Each structure stands twice: as C-alpha cells, then as structure tokens.
Short mmCIF file of N, CA, C and O in Angstrom, two decimals:
data_model
loop_
_atom_site.label_atom_id
_atom_site.label_comp_id
_atom_site.label_asym_id
_atom_site.label_seq_id
_atom_site.Cartn_x
_atom_site.Cartn_y
_atom_site.Cartn_z
N MET D 1 163.14 -71.95 -1.14
CA MET D 1 163.35 -72.09 -2.35
C MET D 1 162.29 -73.51 -2.51
O MET D 1 161.45 -74.02 -3.68
N ASP D 2 161.92 -73.97 -1.36
CA ASP D 2 160.57 -74.62 -1.70
C ASP D 2 159.73 -73.82 -2.24
O ASP D 2 158.18 -74.41 -2.41
N GLY D 3 159.42 -73.42 -1.75
CA GLY D 3 157.96 -72.13 -2.27
C GLY D 3 157.88 -71.69 -3.68
O GLY D 3 156.54 -71.69 -4.05
N ASN D 4 158.91 -71.36 -3.72
CA ASN D 4 159.44 -71.34 -5.08
C ASN D 4 159.17 -72.17 -6.24
O ASN D 4 158.76 -72.04 -7.18
N ALA D 5 159.64 -73.57 -5.61
CA ALA D 5 159.20 -74.43 -6.79
C ALA D 5 158.11 -74.68 -6.70
O ALA D 5 157.03 -75.29 -7.43
N PHE D 6 157.19 -74.82 -5.80
CA PHE D 6 155.63 -75.17 -5.83
C PHE D 6 155.26 -73.66 -6.71
O PHE D 6 153.87 -74.66 -7.35
N ALA D 7 155.30 -72.55 -6.31
CA ALA D 7 154.80 -71.65 -7.04
C ALA D 7 154.96 -72.24 -8.67
O ALA D 7 154.05 -71.93 -9.61
N GLN D 8 155.91 -73.35 -9.12
CA GLN D 8 156.47 -72.96 -10.78
C GLN D 8 155.02 -74.07 -11.05
O GLN D 8 155.15 -74.15 -12.07
N PHE D 9 154.99 -75.05 -10.27
CA PHE D 9 153.89 -76.12 -10.31
C PHE D 9 152.15 -75.71 -10.26
O PHE D 9 151.59 -75.96 -10.74
N ILE D 10 151.94 -74.86 -9.75
CA ILE D 10 151.01 -73.76 -9.74
C ILE D 10 150.24 -73.54 -10.75
O ILE D 10 148.76 -74.47 -11.16
N PRO D 11 150.83 -73.38 -12.21
CA PRO D 11 150.22 -73.44 -13.35
C PRO D 11 150.07 -74.54 -13.58
O PRO D 11 148.63 -75.10 -14.50
N LEU D 12 150.46 -75.46 -13.59
CA LEU D 12 150.33 -76.84 -14.35
C LEU D 12 148.94 -77.61 -13.42
O LEU D 12 148.29 -77.98 -14.02
N ILE D 13 149.27 -77.39 -12.35
CA ILE D 13 148.16 -78.09 -11.67
C ILE D 13 146.15 -77.06 -11.98
O ILE D 13 145.30 -77.64 -12.42
N LEU D 14 146.64 -75.79 -12.30
CA LEU D 14 145.27 -74.92 -12.57
C LEU D 14 145.37 -75.63 -14.44
O LEU D 14 143.36 -75.72 -14.53
N ILE D 15 145.98 -75.70 -15.05
CA ILE D 15 145.96 -76.19 -16.25
C ILE D 15 145.14 -77.62 -16.51
O ILE D 15 143.92 -77.57 -17.03
N PHE D 16 145.31 -78.20 -15.28
CA PHE D 16 145.45 -80.00 -15.25
C PHE D 16 143.43 -79.48 -14.84
O PHE D 16 142.38 -80.55 -15.14
N ALA D 17 143.55 -79.01 -14.13
CA ALA D 17 142.01 -78.74 -13.29
C ALA D 17 141.07 -78.04 -13.95
O ALA D 17 139.90 -78.60 -14.35
N ILE D 18 141.50 -77.09 -15.02
CA ILE D 18 140.15 -76.78 -16.12
C ILE D 18 140.72 -77.73 -17.18
O ILE D 18 139.24 -78.18 -18.01
N MET D 19 141.28 -78.29 -17.87
CA MET D 19 141.16 -79.94 -18.65
C MET D 19 140.06 -80.71 -17.90
O MET D 19 139.05 -81.15 -19.37
N TYR D 20 140.03 -81.27 -16.98
CA TYR D 20 139.46 -82.40 -16.30
C TYR D 20 137.74 -81.55 -16.42
O TYR D 20 137.08 -82.18 -17.11
N PHE D 21 137.94 -80.01 -15.69
CA PHE D 21 136.22 -79.88 -15.72
C PHE D 21 135.65 -79.56 -17.03
O PHE D 21 134.25 -79.35 -17.27
N LEU D 22 136.65 -78.88 -17.90
CA LEU D 22 136.44 -78.80 -19.87
C LEU D 22 135.86 -79.98 -20.29
O LEU D 22 135.38 -79.79 -21.49
N LEU D 23 137.13 -80.75 -20.51
CA LEU D 23 136.87 -81.82 -21.34
C LEU D 23 136.84 -83.63 -21.08
O LEU D 23 135.63 -84.16 -21.36
N ILE D 24 137.29 -83.70 -19.78
CA ILE D 24 137.46 -85.19 -19.53
C ILE D 24 135.35 -85.35 -18.77
O ILE D 24 136.06 -86.11 -19.25
N ARG D 25 135.28 -84.29 -17.98
CA ARG D 25 134.20 -84.63 -16.72
C ARG D 25 133.52 -84.74 -18.06
O ARG D 25 132.40 -85.80 -17.63
N PRO D 26 132.84 -83.65 -19.05
CA PRO D 26 132.11 -83.73 -19.67
C PRO D 26 131.68 -84.85 -20.76
O PRO D 26 130.77 -85.60 -21.04
N GLN D 27 132.85 -85.63 -21.15
CA GLN D 27 133.22 -86.89 -22.04
C GLN D 27 132.39 -87.69 -21.31
O GLN D 27 131.76 -88.41 -21.85
N GLN D 28 133.12 -87.81 -20.15
CA GLN D 28 132.57 -88.62 -19.66
C GLN D 28 131.10 -89.50 -19.06
O GLN D 28 130.63 -90.03 -19.24
N LYS D 29 130.48 -88.15 -18.72
CA LYS D 29 129.13 -88.06 -18.36
C LYS D 29 127.94 -88.11 -20.11
O LYS D 29 127.17 -88.93 -20.26
N LYS D 30 128.77 -87.60 -20.89
CA LYS D 30 127.92 -88.17 -22.28
C LYS D 30 128.52 -90.18 -22.60
O LYS D 30 127.49 -90.22 -23.02
N MET D 31 129.27 -90.40 -22.25
CA MET D 31 129.48 -91.86 -22.15
C MET D 31 128.57 -92.71 -21.43
O MET D 31 127.88 -93.50 -21.64
N LYS D 32 128.60 -92.05 -20.38
CA LYS D 32 127.19 -92.64 -19.33
C LYS D 32 126.15 -92.32 -19.81
O LYS D 32 125.22 -93.39 -19.91
N ASP D 33 125.64 -91.63 -20.16
CA ASP D 33 123.94 -90.87 -21.57
C ASP D 33 124.20 -92.10 -22.00
O ASP D 33 123.20 -92.26 -22.13
N HIS D 34 125.26 -92.36 -22.75
CA HIS D 34 125.29 -93.19 -24.39
C HIS D 34 124.80 -94.80 -24.04
O HIS D 34 123.79 -95.37 -24.18
N GLN D 35 125.27 -94.99 -22.83
CA GLN D 35 125.23 -96.29 -22.40
C GLN D 35 123.62 -96.74 -21.40
O GLN D 35 122.63 -98.01 -21.87
N LYS D 36 123.56 -95.63 -21.05
CA LYS D 36 122.00 -96.01 -19.92
C LYS D 36 120.77 -95.70 -21.54
O LYS D 36 119.38 -96.64 -21.30
N MET D 37 121.38 -94.90 -22.51
CA MET D 37 120.48 -94.69 -24.10
C MET D 37 120.65 -96.15 -24.42
O MET D 37 119.20 -96.92 -24.67
N VAL D 38 121.93 -97.21 -24.52
CA VAL D 38 121.91 -98.05 -24.86
C VAL D 38 120.91 -99.28 -24.29
O VAL D 38 120.60 -100.72 -24.78
N GLU D 39 121.19 -99.63 -23.39
CA GLU D 39 120.81 -99.82 -22.46
C GLU D 39 118.80 -100.21 -21.97
O GLU D 39 118.79 -101.41 -21.95
N ALA D 40 118.74 -99.23 -22.29
CA ALA D 40 117.14 -98.79 -22.38
C ALA D 40 116.20 -99.37 -23.85
O ALA D 40 115.61 -98.94 -24.27
N LEU D 41 116.69 -99.83 -24.84
CA LEU D 41 116.78 -100.46 -25.85
C LEU D 41 116.06 -101.41 -25.85
O LEU D 41 115.89 -101.80 -25.04
N ARG D 42 114.92 -100.99 -26.48
CA ARG D 42 113.74 -102.48 -26.81
C ARG D 42 113.44 -102.43 -28.20
O ARG D 42 112.58 -101.57 -28.58
N ARG D 43 112.73 -103.94 -28.17
CA ARG D 43 111.11 -103.91 -29.40
C ARG D 43 110.51 -102.77 -29.46
O ARG D 43 109.91 -101.79 -28.69
N GLY D 44 111.05 -102.13 -30.86
CA GLY D 44 109.77 -101.03 -31.61
C GLY D 44 110.29 -99.62 -31.37
O GLY D 44 110.01 -99.05 -32.54
N ASP D 45 111.27 -99.57 -30.84
CA ASP D 45 112.20 -98.56 -30.79
C ASP D 45 112.84 -97.74 -32.19
O ASP D 45 113.02 -98.93 -32.88
N GLN D 46 112.70 -96.68 -32.76
CA GLN D 46 113.21 -96.43 -33.95
C GLN D 46 114.88 -95.87 -33.65
O GLN D 46 114.77 -94.76 -32.78
N VAL D 47 115.32 -95.90 -34.46
CA VAL D 47 116.60 -95.99 -34.34
C VAL D 47 117.54 -95.20 -35.10
O VAL D 47 117.37 -95.22 -36.33
N VAL D 48 118.33 -94.46 -35.19
CA VAL D 48 119.92 -94.13 -36.07
C VAL D 48 120.98 -95.01 -35.64
O VAL D 48 121.24 -94.27 -34.04
N THR D 49 121.85 -95.38 -36.37
CA THR D 49 122.89 -96.34 -36.63
C THR D 49 124.00 -94.90 -36.43
O THR D 49 123.94 -94.23 -37.23
N GLN D 50 126.01 -94.91 -36.33
CA GLN D 50 126.40 -94.32 -36.32
C GLN D 50 126.75 -94.16 -37.73
O GLN D 50 127.49 -93.54 -38.26
N GLY D 51 126.44 -95.38 -38.39
CA GLY D 51 126.40 -95.13 -39.97
C GLY D 51 124.92 -94.55 -41.26
O GLY D 51 125.52 -94.49 -42.10
N GLY D 52 124.49 -93.96 -40.02
CA GLY D 52 123.78 -93.30 -40.28
C GLY D 52 121.97 -94.32 -41.27
O GLY D 52 121.79 -93.38 -41.50
N LEU D 53 122.06 -95.39 -40.84
CA LEU D 53 120.66 -96.45 -40.76
C LEU D 53 119.68 -95.76 -40.00
O LEU D 53 120.07 -96.33 -39.09
N ILE D 54 118.96 -95.85 -40.68
CA ILE D 54 117.33 -95.82 -39.61
C ILE D 54 116.39 -96.75 -39.74
O ILE D 54 116.02 -97.65 -40.72
N GLY D 55 116.45 -97.19 -38.18
CA GLY D 55 115.23 -98.52 -38.68
C GLY D 55 114.53 -99.10 -37.19
O GLY D 55 115.00 -97.89 -36.57
N LYS D 56 114.34 -99.63 -36.91
CA LYS D 56 112.89 -100.45 -35.99
C LYS D 56 114.00 -101.44 -35.39
O LYS D 56 113.79 -102.61 -35.70
N VAL D 57 114.15 -101.28 -34.01
CA VAL D 57 114.11 -102.46 -33.36
C VAL D 57 113.16 -103.84 -33.38
O VAL D 57 112.39 -102.82 -33.06
N VAL D 58 113.75 -104.89 -34.11
CA VAL D 58 112.96 -106.06 -34.43
C VAL D 58 112.80 -107.27 -32.89
O VAL D 58 111.98 -107.62 -32.05
N LYS D 59 114.18 -106.99 -32.65
CA LYS D 59 114.96 -108.30 -31.38
C LYS D 59 115.69 -107.72 -30.97
O LYS D 59 116.76 -107.03 -31.34
N VAL D 60 115.92 -107.59 -29.23
CA VAL D 60 117.32 -107.37 -28.56
C VAL D 60 117.65 -108.50 -28.35
O VAL D 60 117.36 -109.13 -27.59
N LYS D 61 119.32 -108.79 -28.96
CA LYS D 61 119.79 -110.40 -28.56
C LYS D 61 120.82 -110.14 -27.14
O LYS D 61 120.76 -109.00 -27.04
N ASP D 62 120.99 -110.75 -26.80
CA ASP D 62 121.92 -111.35 -25.88
C ASP D 62 123.64 -110.76 -26.50
O ASP D 62 123.19 -110.53 -27.70
N ASN D 63 124.50 -111.00 -25.77
CA ASN D 63 125.79 -110.17 -26.30
C ASN D 63 125.89 -108.96 -27.09
O ASN D 63 126.52 -108.89 -28.23
N ASN D 64 124.80 -108.09 -26.04
CA ASN D 64 125.10 -106.97 -27.58
C ASN D 64 124.80 -106.57 -28.54
O ASN D 64 125.13 -106.01 -29.85
N GLU D 65 124.22 -107.90 -29.16
CA GLU D 65 123.87 -107.26 -30.33
C GLU D 65 121.59 -106.87 -30.75
O GLU D 65 121.33 -107.53 -29.39
N LEU D 66 121.56 -106.40 -31.54
CA LEU D 66 120.18 -106.28 -32.27
C LEU D 66 120.07 -106.36 -32.96
O LEU D 66 120.78 -106.77 -34.28
N GLU D 67 118.48 -106.72 -33.54
CA GLU D 67 117.99 -106.65 -35.14
C GLU D 67 117.49 -106.10 -35.40
O GLU D 67 116.66 -105.39 -34.58
N VAL D 68 117.58 -105.39 -36.11
CA VAL D 68 117.12 -103.72 -36.87
C VAL D 68 116.08 -104.17 -38.51
O VAL D 68 117.07 -104.94 -39.00
N GLU D 69 115.54 -103.93 -38.54
CA GLU D 69 114.47 -103.80 -39.94
C GLU D 69 114.26 -102.42 -40.26
O GLU D 69 114.28 -101.02 -39.99
N LEU D 70 115.64 -102.54 -41.07
CA LEU D 70 115.25 -100.83 -42.38
C LEU D 70 114.37 -100.69 -43.31
O LEU D 70 114.34 -99.72 -43.57
N ALA D 71 114.08 -101.70 -43.71
CA ALA D 71 112.30 -101.61 -44.52
C ALA D 71 112.08 -103.04 -44.58
O ALA D 71 112.71 -103.49 -43.81
N GLU D 72 111.09 -102.89 -45.22
CA GLU D 72 110.28 -103.98 -44.84
C GLU D 72 110.40 -105.10 -45.25
O GLU D 72 110.98 -105.26 -46.33
N GLY D 73 110.78 -106.47 -44.54
CA GLY D 73 111.61 -107.58 -44.68
C GLY D 73 113.47 -107.23 -44.95
O GLY D 73 114.16 -108.47 -45.32
N VAL D 74 113.47 -106.75 -44.41
CA VAL D 74 115.38 -106.32 -44.77
C VAL D 74 115.54 -106.31 -42.84
O VAL D 74 115.29 -104.92 -42.92
N LYS D 75 116.18 -106.95 -42.29
CA LYS D 75 116.69 -107.20 -41.17
C LYS D 75 118.49 -107.05 -41.22
O LYS D 75 118.31 -108.21 -41.89
N VAL D 76 118.94 -106.45 -40.53
CA VAL D 76 120.47 -106.57 -40.04
C VAL D 76 120.59 -107.05 -38.28
O VAL D 76 120.00 -106.30 -38.09
N ARG D 77 122.06 -107.61 -38.48
CA ARG D 77 122.41 -107.55 -36.94
C ARG D 77 122.69 -106.01 -36.76
O ARG D 77 124.49 -105.66 -37.61
N VAL D 78 123.31 -105.37 -35.48
CA VAL D 78 123.78 -104.21 -34.98
C VAL D 78 124.19 -104.88 -33.73
O VAL D 78 123.63 -105.08 -32.85
N VAL D 79 125.64 -104.11 -33.70
CA VAL D 79 125.82 -104.01 -32.09
C VAL D 79 125.83 -102.68 -31.52
O VAL D 79 125.30 -102.03 -32.53
N GLN D 80 125.12 -103.22 -30.74
CA GLN D 80 123.96 -102.43 -29.49
C GLN D 80 125.02 -100.81 -29.25
O GLN D 80 124.78 -100.04 -29.44
N SER D 81 126.65 -100.87 -29.34
CA SER D 81 127.03 -99.50 -28.93
C SER D 81 126.96 -99.39 -30.01
O SER D 81 127.23 -97.54 -30.07
N THR D 82 126.92 -99.25 -30.89
CA THR D 82 127.06 -98.80 -32.48
C THR D 82 125.56 -97.79 -32.63
O THR D 82 125.32 -97.15 -33.61
N ILE D 83 124.71 -97.73 -31.77
CA ILE D 83 123.08 -97.09 -32.01
C ILE D 83 123.80 -95.57 -31.70
O ILE D 83 124.29 -95.38 -30.56
N ALA D 84 123.86 -94.37 -32.57
CA ALA D 84 123.66 -93.25 -32.26
C ALA D 84 122.48 -92.45 -31.19
O ALA D 84 123.23 -91.67 -30.71
N GLN D 85 121.92 -92.81 -32.00
CA GLN D 85 120.36 -91.91 -31.21
C GLN D 85 119.06 -92.70 -31.87
O GLN D 85 118.90 -93.62 -32.21
N VAL D 86 118.37 -92.06 -30.45
CA VAL D 86 117.09 -92.92 -30.41
C VAL D 86 115.98 -92.29 -30.77
O VAL D 86 115.93 -91.10 -30.36
N VAL D 87 115.29 -92.70 -32.46
CA VAL D 87 114.59 -91.40 -32.62
C VAL D 87 113.11 -91.54 -32.30
O VAL D 87 112.62 -90.41 -31.91
N SER D 88 112.39 -92.69 -31.86
CA SER D 88 110.97 -92.98 -31.04
C SER D 88 111.45 -94.16 -30.22
O SER D 88 111.11 -94.73 -30.38
N LYS D 89 110.67 -93.28 -28.83
CA LYS D 89 110.55 -94.76 -27.99
C LYS D 89 109.42 -95.01 -28.31
O LYS D 89 108.56 -94.65 -28.38
N THR D 90 109.11 -96.78 -28.07
CA THR D 90 107.31 -97.22 -27.92
C THR D 90 107.31 -96.98 -26.25
O THR D 90 108.19 -96.92 -25.47
N GLU D 91 106.19 -96.73 -25.94
CA GLU D 91 105.41 -96.92 -25.12
C GLU D 91 105.53 -98.77 -24.64
O GLU D 91 105.54 -99.46 -24.41
N PRO D 92 105.57 -98.03 -22.80
CA PRO D 92 105.95 -99.80 -21.92
C PRO D 92 104.35 -100.12 -21.79
O PRO D 92 103.20 -99.64 -21.98
N ALA D 93 104.53 -101.27 -21.83
CA ALA D 93 103.09 -102.07 -22.19
C ALA D 93 102.82 -102.49 -21.06
O ALA D 93 102.84 -102.43 -20.04
N ASN D 94 100.79 -101.87 -20.86
CA ASN D 94 100.81 -101.78 -19.20
C ASN D 94 100.18 -103.42 -19.25
O ASN D 94 99.72 -104.32 -19.56
N SER D 95 100.43 -103.89 -17.94
CA SER D 95 99.63 -105.34 -17.72
C SER D 95 99.44 -105.02 -16.45
O SER D 95 99.00 -104.09 -15.94
#
C-alpha cells in the first residue's frame, strides 16, 4: 500500500522538478544578472529605462538613485532598478 501511494506522487515530483529547471532557476539567474548590471552602473554609461527613455548617467546617488540626462540640460532622477539595459559602458579611468 505504501509503494502504491508513493507511486502516485512521482508525477507530481517530476512536474515540480521540470518547473524548477525550466522556469524558476532561469528567472533567478536573470534577476541576479540584472542586479549585477545595476550595481555596475557609473557616470557616463548610456542606459535605457523600463519606460523606454534613453539617456546618459550623470550622477550615481546613494539610496538607489541615478541622475540621467535625457537631452542637453534635461536631467531626471531614476530609481536604479528601473534600468532595463545598458547601451554603452564607459571605460574605467586609468590611474
């Protein structure tokens, strides 16, 4: 009787394992990569926000904020986590 009950749970266990490897694990990796990208942002990087605005990072502020210049003289404050993509990175300064 116990073997029969366990055999009924094998398909559920397999479904959970497949869901983990196909959905949960890739999503966690994507979130981790996005977090690394956001932490690596610095002045001069050209970025795209989740709203579709393209601009250049002017200042990296504390408390997870950036100052982004959208056009000459037009600067906006943006939450770091809303950066969707880095279009071009600046080269690190040689000291």
